[in-house]
Amino acid sequence: MVRCRTEAPFPPLQSSHLFFNASLMPYVAHRLVRERGKTARQQLSARRLADYLNKTERVELHIVNRAVEQMLDLEPGVSVGRDDLLAVYTDEGFHTWMMARFRERLHATTGVTLPQAPSPSVARVLALCEAVPPARRGLAMIAAATVTETLITGTLRRAGASDEIYPPVGVLLAEHAADEMRHQAAFVRFASAWVPSLSSEERECLDDLLPELMSAFLAPELALWRDHLCAIGLDGDEVDRVLRESVDPLEVAAQMMAAALVPRRLFERLGLSCADRFARLANRWRPP
């Protein structure tokens, strides 16, 4: 049976609408951006939504579903049944279709284009998985999926948590978050049984890898933000100033810690020390 959804009409786009929560775009409050008016603010939010959808799509196809393939080959009955894993696999494919359909309908209704592009953060996560010894790559992919699936619900909710959000965006993110909440519960159950079953060498590998995965996934994408600001007409010096004056490393660290709360608590409960190391990485983050 093919999963389906009811598609409500898209309303007219208002100049006050945003496509992404402004509180997650600190640079939109800068004077040089405000001087560009509502249109620039809306354009910046559309670019952030496009980046977020690109990141999410690649997580689903290249991290989560690859991990589920590994998990299906483990001993049956490891806290999450085969049916549940296949449901996650199916959901992730549906989300990718759902986002593609959303892009098409948004463009047809409003003229706004959400371009598809690679995700630097997902590329960093995949590079970390590829860098481990071949015998540990399955473990690394499951670790990456566990990280992303236990923190993505919160980020989806925050991205759409504003009265300024264009209503269809809020619906898209809320529906996705509802599915991801189930996935989060499944991965927490899985990890709770899987981690204790690992050998001491595997646990050591996991403990070393997890902080790097969380940091790679959550660090701000300043290069993309720079491109966004240039696209609204700011020159290089202005962009440097906006980012320098808008991006507070202490605030970034606090946001990274909050976003990773569920995986930090999960792995700490399972006896790993990665939460402390991630906290150090987050607090040491500085703009490149």
GROMACS .gro file of C-alpha atoms in nm:
model
  288
    1MET     CA    1   0.000   0.000   0.000
    2VAL     CA    2   0.144   0.338  -0.101
    3ARG     CA    3   0.134   0.595   0.176
    4CYS     CA    4  -0.058   0.912   0.086
    5ARG     CA    5  -0.155   1.245   0.239
    6THR     CA    6  -0.429   1.504   0.198
    7GLU     CA    7  -0.299   1.819   0.030
    8ALA     CA    8  -0.466   2.142   0.141
    9PRO     CA    9  -0.459   2.441  -0.095
   10PHE     CA   10  -0.166   2.679  -0.059
   11PRO     CA   11  -0.286   3.029   0.039
   12PRO     CA   12  -0.146   3.348  -0.118
   13LEU     CA   13   0.200   3.440   0.009
   14GLN     CA   14   0.207   3.761   0.215
   15SER     CA   15   0.508   3.991   0.239
   16SER     CA   16   0.520   3.926   0.615
   17HIS     CA   17   0.543   3.549   0.574
   18LEU     CA   18   0.868   3.365   0.643
   19PHE     CA   19   0.970   3.013   0.546
   20PHE     CA   20   1.195   2.950   0.847
   21ASN     CA   21   1.196   3.063   1.208
   22ALA     CA   22   1.379   3.396   1.230
   23SER     CA   23   1.518   3.305   1.573
   24LEU     CA   24   1.732   3.042   1.395
   25MET     CA   25   1.863   3.304   1.151
   26PRO     CA   26   2.042   3.552   1.379
   27TYR     CA   27   2.168   3.759   1.087
   28VAL     CA   28   1.818   3.871   0.979
   29ALA     CA   29   1.805   4.107   1.279
   30HIS     CA   30   2.122   4.289   1.173
   31ARG     CA   31   2.074   4.649   1.060
   32LEU     CA   32   2.231   4.587   0.718
   33VAL     CA   33   1.976   4.312   0.654
   34ARG     CA   34   1.680   4.503   0.798
   35GLU     CA   35   1.759   4.792   0.565
   36ARG     CA   36   1.693   4.558   0.272
   37GLY     CA   37   1.331   4.525   0.382
   38LYS     CA   38   1.079   4.243   0.411
   39THR     CA   39   1.158   4.099   0.070
   40ALA     CA   40   1.519   4.029   0.165
   41ARG     CA   41   1.409   3.877   0.495
   42GLN     CA   42   1.167   3.647   0.316
   43GLN     CA   43   1.429   3.550   0.058
   44LEU     CA   44   1.677   3.461   0.331
   45SER     CA   45   1.417   3.245   0.504
   46ALA     CA   46   1.340   3.064   0.176
   47ARG     CA   47   1.708   2.986   0.131
   48ARG     CA   48   1.732   2.852   0.487
   49LEU     CA   49   1.430   2.630   0.428
   50ALA     CA   50   1.584   2.501   0.106
   51ASP     CA   51   1.906   2.417   0.290
   52TYR     CA   52   1.712   2.247   0.567
   53LEU     CA   53   1.510   2.034   0.325
   54ASN     CA   54   1.827   1.940   0.137
   55LYS     CA   55   1.993   1.838   0.462
   56THR     CA   56   1.692   1.640   0.580
   57GLU     CA   57   1.651   1.459   0.249
   58ARG     CA   58   2.012   1.347   0.249
   59VAL     CA   59   1.992   1.235   0.610
   60GLU     CA   60   1.692   1.018   0.525
   61LEU     CA   61   1.832   0.860   0.209
   62HIS     CA   62   2.205   0.845   0.278
   63ILE     CA   63   2.220   0.797   0.656
   64VAL     CA   64   1.898   0.663   0.808
   65ASN     CA   65   1.794   0.420   0.538
   66ARG     CA   66   2.149   0.293   0.497
   67ALA     CA   67   2.159   0.237   0.874
   68VAL     CA   68   1.824   0.059   0.872
   69GLU     CA   69   1.963  -0.180   0.611
   70GLN     CA   70   2.244  -0.261   0.856
   71MET     CA   71   2.002  -0.291   1.148
   72LEU     CA   72   1.780  -0.537   0.960
   73ASP     CA   73   2.078  -0.773   0.938
   74LEU     CA   74   2.134  -0.779   1.314
   75GLU     CA   75   1.994  -1.050   1.536
   76PRO     CA   76   1.612  -1.031   1.536
   77GLY     CA   77   1.441  -0.898   1.845
   78VAL     CA   78   1.701  -0.635   1.937
   79SER     CA   79   1.438  -0.409   2.099
   80VAL     CA   80   1.292  -0.291   1.766
   81GLY     CA   81   1.106  -0.535   1.546
   82ARG     CA   82   1.156  -0.581   1.175
   83ASP     CA   83   0.814  -0.428   1.105
   84ASP     CA   84   0.912  -0.111   1.293
   85LEU     CA   85   1.241  -0.081   1.105
   86LEU     CA   86   1.067  -0.127   0.770
   87ALA     CA   87   0.814   0.140   0.873
   88VAL     CA   88   1.102   0.382   0.939
   89TYR     CA   89   1.254   0.294   0.600
   90THR     CA   90   0.921   0.358   0.426
   91ASP     CA   91   0.862   0.684   0.615
   92GLU     CA   92   1.198   0.821   0.508
   93GLY     CA   93   1.125   0.755   0.142
   94PHE     CA   94   0.783   0.915   0.183
   95HIS     CA   95   0.936   1.224   0.343
   96THR     CA   96   1.165   1.266   0.044
   97TRP     CA   97   0.866   1.246  -0.191
   98MET     CA   98   0.668   1.481   0.035
   99MET     CA   99   0.943   1.745   0.022
  100ALA     CA  100   0.976   1.716  -0.356
  101ARG     CA  101   0.600   1.759  -0.392
  102PHE     CA  102   0.609   2.058  -0.156
  103ARG     CA  103   0.878   2.227  -0.366
  104GLU     CA  104   0.669   2.183  -0.680
  105ARG     CA  105   0.349   2.317  -0.525
  106LEU     CA  106   0.524   2.610  -0.357
  107HIS     CA  107   0.677   2.718  -0.686
  108ALA     CA  108   0.348   2.678  -0.874
  109THR     CA  109   0.157   2.883  -0.615
  110THR     CA  110   0.405   3.152  -0.512
  111GLY     CA  111   0.688   3.147  -0.767
  112VAL     CA  112   0.936   3.074  -0.487
  113THR     CA  113   1.200   2.818  -0.582
  114LEU     CA  114   1.370   2.598  -0.324
  115PRO     CA  115   1.676   2.470  -0.511
  116GLN     CA  116   1.823   2.130  -0.439
  117ALA     CA  117   2.191   2.117  -0.348
  118PRO     CA  118   2.435   1.905  -0.146
  119SER     CA  119   2.440   1.941   0.232
  120PRO     CA  120   2.786   2.017   0.377
  121SER     CA  121   2.691   1.889   0.723
  122VAL     CA  122   2.567   1.556   0.587
  123ALA     CA  123   2.884   1.530   0.379
  124ARG     CA  124   3.088   1.581   0.699
  125VAL     CA  125   2.891   1.311   0.880
  126LEU     CA  126   2.935   1.064   0.594
  127ALA     CA  127   3.307   1.142   0.576
  128LEU     CA  128   3.341   1.058   0.946
  129CYS     CA  129   3.164   0.725   0.885
  130GLU     CA  130   3.390   0.646   0.591
  131ALA     CA  131   3.702   0.729   0.791
  132VAL     CA  132   3.658   0.445   1.040
  133PRO     CA  133   3.808   0.102   0.964
  134PRO     CA  134   3.595  -0.097   0.716
  135ALA     CA  135   3.489  -0.344   0.984
  136ARG     CA  136   3.337  -0.057   1.186
  137ARG     CA  137   3.149   0.120   0.904
  138GLY     CA  138   2.816  -0.046   0.981
  139LEU     CA  139   2.851   0.060   1.344
  140ALA     CA  140   2.937   0.414   1.234
  141MET     CA  141   2.632   0.440   1.008
  142ILE     CA  142   2.401   0.317   1.283
  143ALA     CA  143   2.560   0.569   1.521
  144ALA     CA  144   2.506   0.852   1.271
  145ALA     CA  145   2.142   0.754   1.222
  146THR     CA  146   2.086   0.730   1.596
  147VAL     CA  147   2.224   1.081   1.640
  148THR     CA  148   2.021   1.237   1.361
  149GLU     CA  149   1.697   1.054   1.445
  150THR     CA  150   1.713   1.146   1.814
  151LEU     CA  151   1.766   1.517   1.756
  152ILE     CA  152   1.577   1.598   1.435
  153THR     CA  153   1.230   1.619   1.594
  154GLY     CA  154   1.332   1.918   1.802
  155THR     CA  155   1.491   2.098   1.510
  156LEU     CA  156   1.183   2.042   1.292
  157ARG     CA  157   0.960   2.190   1.561
  158ARG     CA  158   1.181   2.493   1.617
  159ALA     CA  159   1.211   2.564   1.244
  160GLY     CA  160   0.834   2.604   1.213
  161ALA     CA  161   0.760   2.753   1.556
  162SER     CA  162   0.663   3.109   1.465
  163ASP     CA  163   0.342   3.294   1.380
  164GLU     CA  164   0.526   3.442   1.081
  165ILE     CA  165   0.573   3.104   0.911
  166TYR     CA  166   0.389   3.055   0.581
  167PRO     CA  167   0.116   2.807   0.687
  168PRO     CA  168   0.198   2.523   0.442
  169VAL     CA  169   0.556   2.523   0.573
  170GLY     CA  170   0.427   2.483   0.927
  171VAL     CA  171   0.209   2.190   0.818
  172LEU     CA  172   0.497   2.022   0.634
  173LEU     CA  173   0.734   2.050   0.929
  174ALA     CA  174   0.470   1.945   1.185
  175GLU     CA  175   0.374   1.633   0.987
  176HIS     CA  176   0.739   1.542   0.946
  177ALA     CA  177   0.807   1.601   1.317
  178ALA     CA  178   0.520   1.369   1.415
  179ASP     CA  179   0.679   1.084   1.217
  180GLU     CA  180   1.024   1.164   1.350
  181MET     CA  181   0.898   1.146   1.707
  182ARG     CA  182   0.811   0.781   1.644
  183HIS     CA  183   1.149   0.725   1.482
  184GLN     CA  184   1.321   0.885   1.782
  185ALA     CA  185   1.146   0.644   2.018
  186ALA     CA  186   1.243   0.348   1.798
  187PHE     CA  187   1.609   0.449   1.783
  188VAL     CA  188   1.621   0.511   2.159
  189ARG     CA  189   1.486   0.158   2.216
  190PHE     CA  190   1.728   0.016   1.963
  191ALA     CA  191   2.033   0.192   2.108
  192SER     CA  192   1.935   0.093   2.462
  193ALA     CA  193   1.973  -0.274   2.366
  194TRP     CA  194   2.240  -0.240   2.097
  195VAL     CA  195   2.507  -0.042   2.283
  196PRO     CA  196   2.531  -0.287   2.579
  197SER     CA  197   2.568  -0.573   2.329
  198LEU     CA  198   2.881  -0.421   2.172
  199SER     CA  199   3.232  -0.537   2.251
  200SER     CA  200   3.461  -0.309   2.450
  201GLU     CA  201   3.648  -0.220   2.130
  202GLU     CA  202   3.323  -0.135   1.952
  203ARG     CA  203   3.205   0.078   2.244
  204GLU     CA  204   3.536   0.265   2.242
  205CYS     CA  205   3.498   0.333   1.870
  206LEU     CA  206   3.140   0.451   1.926
  207ASP     CA  207   3.240   0.673   2.218
  208ASP     CA  208   3.508   0.840   2.006
  209LEU     CA  209   3.282   0.886   1.705
  210LEU     CA  210   2.959   1.018   1.859
  211PRO     CA  211   3.081   1.365   1.967
  212GLU     CA  212   3.230   1.423   1.622
  213LEU     CA  213   2.903   1.318   1.455
  214MET     CA  214   2.693   1.549   1.671
  215SER     CA  215   2.929   1.840   1.617
  216ALA     CA  216   2.950   1.784   1.240
  217PHE     CA  217   2.573   1.771   1.211
  218LEU     CA  218   2.490   2.070   1.432
  219ALA     CA  219   2.764   2.326   1.361
  220PRO     CA  220   2.635   2.638   1.180
  221GLU     CA  221   2.672   2.642   0.801
  222LEU     CA  222   2.845   2.979   0.777
  223ALA     CA  223   2.952   2.928   0.415
  224LEU     CA  224   2.589   2.880   0.313
  225TRP     CA  225   2.478   3.179   0.520
  226ARG     CA  226   2.743   3.385   0.344
  227ASP     CA  227   2.602   3.283   0.006
  228HIS     CA  228   2.251   3.373   0.122
  229LEU     CA  229   2.357   3.720   0.233
  230CYS     CA  230   2.544   3.784  -0.091
  231ALA     CA  231   2.230   3.682  -0.282
  232ILE     CA  232   2.031   3.971  -0.129
  233GLY     CA  233   2.291   4.220  -0.249
  234LEU     CA  234   2.538   4.261   0.037
  235ASP     CA  235   2.903   4.286  -0.062
  236GLY     CA  236   3.183   4.080   0.090
  237ASP     CA  237   3.275   4.330   0.360
  238GLU     CA  238   2.912   4.375   0.459
  239VAL     CA  239   2.859   4.000   0.480
  240ASP     CA  240   3.168   3.963   0.699
  241ARG     CA  241   3.036   4.233   0.930
  242VAL     CA  242   2.686   4.085   0.951
  243LEU     CA  243   2.816   3.741   1.041
  244ARG     CA  244   3.079   3.873   1.281
  245GLU     CA  245   2.822   4.081   1.467
  246SER     CA  246   2.536   3.828   1.456
  247VAL     CA  247   2.692   3.490   1.532
  248ASP     CA  248   2.779   3.458   1.901
  249PRO     CA  249   2.988   3.145   1.976
  250LEU     CA  250   2.836   3.118   2.323
  251GLU     CA  251   2.486   3.120   2.177
  252VAL     CA  252   2.589   2.867   1.912
  253ALA     CA  253   2.724   2.637   2.183
  254ALA     CA  254   2.402   2.669   2.383
  255GLN     CA  255   2.193   2.589   2.075
  256MET     CA  256   2.407   2.286   1.988
  257MET     CA  257   2.380   2.154   2.343
  258ALA     CA  258   2.002   2.202   2.346
  259ALA     CA  259   1.958   2.038   2.005
  260ALA     CA  260   2.161   1.734   2.115
  261LEU     CA  261   1.986   1.692   2.450
  262VAL     CA  262   1.817   1.359   2.369
  263PRO     CA  263   2.124   1.180   2.227
  264ARG     CA  264   2.347   1.324   2.501
  265ARG     CA  265   2.121   1.187   2.773
  266LEU     CA  266   2.073   0.857   2.592
  267PHE     CA  267   2.441   0.778   2.554
  268GLU     CA  268   2.525   0.905   2.902
  269ARG     CA  269   2.262   0.668   3.044
  270LEU     CA  270   2.424   0.385   2.847
  271GLY     CA  271   2.758   0.448   3.016
  272LEU     CA  272   2.939   0.634   2.738
  273SER     CA  273   3.145   0.947   2.803
  274CYS     CA  274   3.075   1.113   2.468
  275ALA     CA  275   2.837   1.373   2.616
  276ASP     CA  276   3.120   1.547   2.802
  277ARG     CA  277   3.342   1.550   2.495
  278PHE     CA  278   3.061   1.689   2.279
  279ALA     CA  279   3.008   1.967   2.534
  280ARG     CA  280   3.375   2.059   2.503
  281LEU     CA  281   3.354   2.059   2.122
  282ALA     CA  282   3.042   2.276   2.127
  283ASN     CA  283   3.197   2.525   2.368
  284ARG     CA  284   3.512   2.546   2.157
  285TRP     CA  285   3.322   2.620   1.835
  286ARG     CA  286   3.441   2.937   1.664
  287PRO     CA  287   3.374   3.080   1.317
  288PRO     CA  288   3.632   2.949   1.067
   0.00000   0.00000   0.00000
